[in-house]
Amino acid sequence: MDLEYALSQTNVCAEQQAEDCGIIVFGASGDLVHRKLIPALYGLMRRRLLPPRFYILGFARSDISEETFRERMRKAIIDAHGEQPPDMLNGFLAMCRYSAGDYNDPAAYNRLAGRCSVCDKDFDSSGNRLFYLALPPELHPVVVERLAETGMTAEGPDRNPWARVVFEKPFGHDLQSAIALDNRLARVIASHQIFRMDHYLGKETVQSVLMFRFANAIFEPLWNRSYIDHVQISTLESIGVEHRGGYYDQAGCLRDMFQNHMLQMLAITAMEPPISFYADRVREERTKLLRSIRPWSMDDLGSWIVRGQYAASPASSSSLPDYNSEHGVRPDSTTETYVAAKLLIDNWRWQGVPFYLRSGKGLQRKSSEIAVTFKRVPYSMFGMTSKAQMPANVLILKIQPDEGIDLTIQTKQPGPKSCMSSMALSFKYQEVFGITPPNAYERLLLDCMQGDRTLFWSREGVEAAWQLIDPVLAAWREKPHLCPLHRYPVGSWGPEAADELVRKEGRRWRRPPEMAGTHEL
């Protein structure tokens, strides 16, 4: 049944155009810039959120002409958005410049500083600069130090003009390297200039969790151990490592997904209400939550965490090979492509409520969601139906591919008998608002230009996450028998051991879409 949605005429919207600035993109010839950054910036221009005085200056090792760079940007935009009005696309490309050089060469930064000065004058951009480091983490400190040496990160009185630096994940390879990186950065730039990017925090549904919880009186009173049975957070991918084999084999799923995306989604789902929506207050509560997670027992790690690695399957329609046969991956690699974990949070709100997190590649379907399962009714009065047979209410916050919110409830089927049926109250962003939700990078880039760090990692948050993850990585390295690597076939839902992780507690993983047998209102 279709429902007619009425949108309130009292919407509160703080979306404003960014300040005049230039964006200097390091790693400008890389895949991330082509697939995400340039399409996101173009999307902001289409929404009239880019400032009128603005430029993009790409910097990379590739010795290409400015015209070649613009043509690559043209292709990136068309690949992401389809054919565009020529005037709009050409107007955007006219703001693009390019400079080649080695990331370690001081002379290259002197040339870059000169290009920035010319662009500031040509585009009248007020001297504000946003440096985006789409680079491997080992290059982060040297790039920032070189920028500081040439004065490009210096700010004016009262931060006018301003200079900000955006760091793509991962921020460090472990706790020690993350602390060392922060200490090096602190010697050359101020903390307010640092923006640690986690693009999952820019996804519409992830952002909506905070507003859903704290702007609706009917849910927040239920958001605790008295009413919630358990929470599942999933980020599942059907693809393999693709062209990232070399990087992924050094990182693995725990570093690539858990240390950042998964723990941030957990923090937003479970954090306490901040006293205001001011960036530092929100980030403080996220960090408090991360510090409340109970460390896993290293002597019994296999009872809490399951790790797996995908293997080719003749029964699957996917053409993915064994992980160890992927380009850039060592043939004898024991790097995990799947992790499932149970976490407990030691605080008043969540004591005793299990949080189940899972992420993996080469699985049956792409799906990212947060599923909150409420406790069943305390007593069943409906005929022979027992409490155990009564389905629980489940709130599903769908992150991708179809962003929206579902709430399953129980209701009576039409007819003379007391027959019960599950119904899904379903909300989809695209259907309700008539638009596809903006790319996560659009929101985060806009926040960078506006100086809003609400959706970015704090130093304390990064360290809290690594403090939880580091002991697990050490145990896998030093005592692998405590948590064996399970092979799972491509196209499956992951290792059988992951199913057992929740099954032994009388629960099961959701396998989206899980609306078969329900009616959508």
Coordinates of N, CA and C in Angstrom, one line a residue, residues 28 56 59 70 72 76 92 116 123 207 266 338 363 374 422:
A28 N 46.3 14.1 -7.4 CA 45.2 14.5 -8.4 C 45.1 13.6 -9.5
I56 N 40.3 24.9 -8.4 CA 40.8 23.6 -8.1 C 42.2 23.5 -8.7
F59 N 47.7 18.5 -7.9 CA 49.1 18.3 -7.8 C 49.4 16.8 -7.7
R70 N 42.3 18.5 -17.4 CA 40.9 18.9 -17.5 C 40.1 17.9 -18.3
R72 N 40.6 14.7 -18.3 CA 40.4 13.6 -17.3 C 39.2 14.0 -16.4
A76 N 35.6 12.1 -15.7 CA 35.2 11.7 -14.4 C 33.8 12.2 -14.1
F92 N 32.9 24.8 -15.0 CA 33.6 24.1 -13.9 C 35.0 23.8 -14.3
C116 N 49.6 28.8 -6.6 CA 48.5 29.2 -5.7 C 48.3 30.7 -5.7
F123 N 41.3 34.2 -9.6 CA 39.9 33.8 -9.2 C 39.4 34.7 -8.0
Q207 N 24.2 10.3 9.0 CA 23.9 11.6 9.6 C 22.5 11.6 10.2
L266 N 29.0 2.7 15.0 CA 28.6 2.3 16.3 C 28.5 3.5 17.3
Y338 N 37.0 -10.5 5.7 CA 35.8 -10.5 6.4 C 36.0 -10.5 7.9
L363 N 30.8 -11.0 -1.0 CA 29.6 -11.6 -0.4 C 28.4 -11.6 -1.4
F374 N 14.4 -4.7 18.9 CA 13.8 -4.4 20.2 C 13.5 -5.7 20.9
S422 N 3.5 -9.4 9.7 CA 4.5 -8.4 9.8 C 4.3 -7.3 8.8

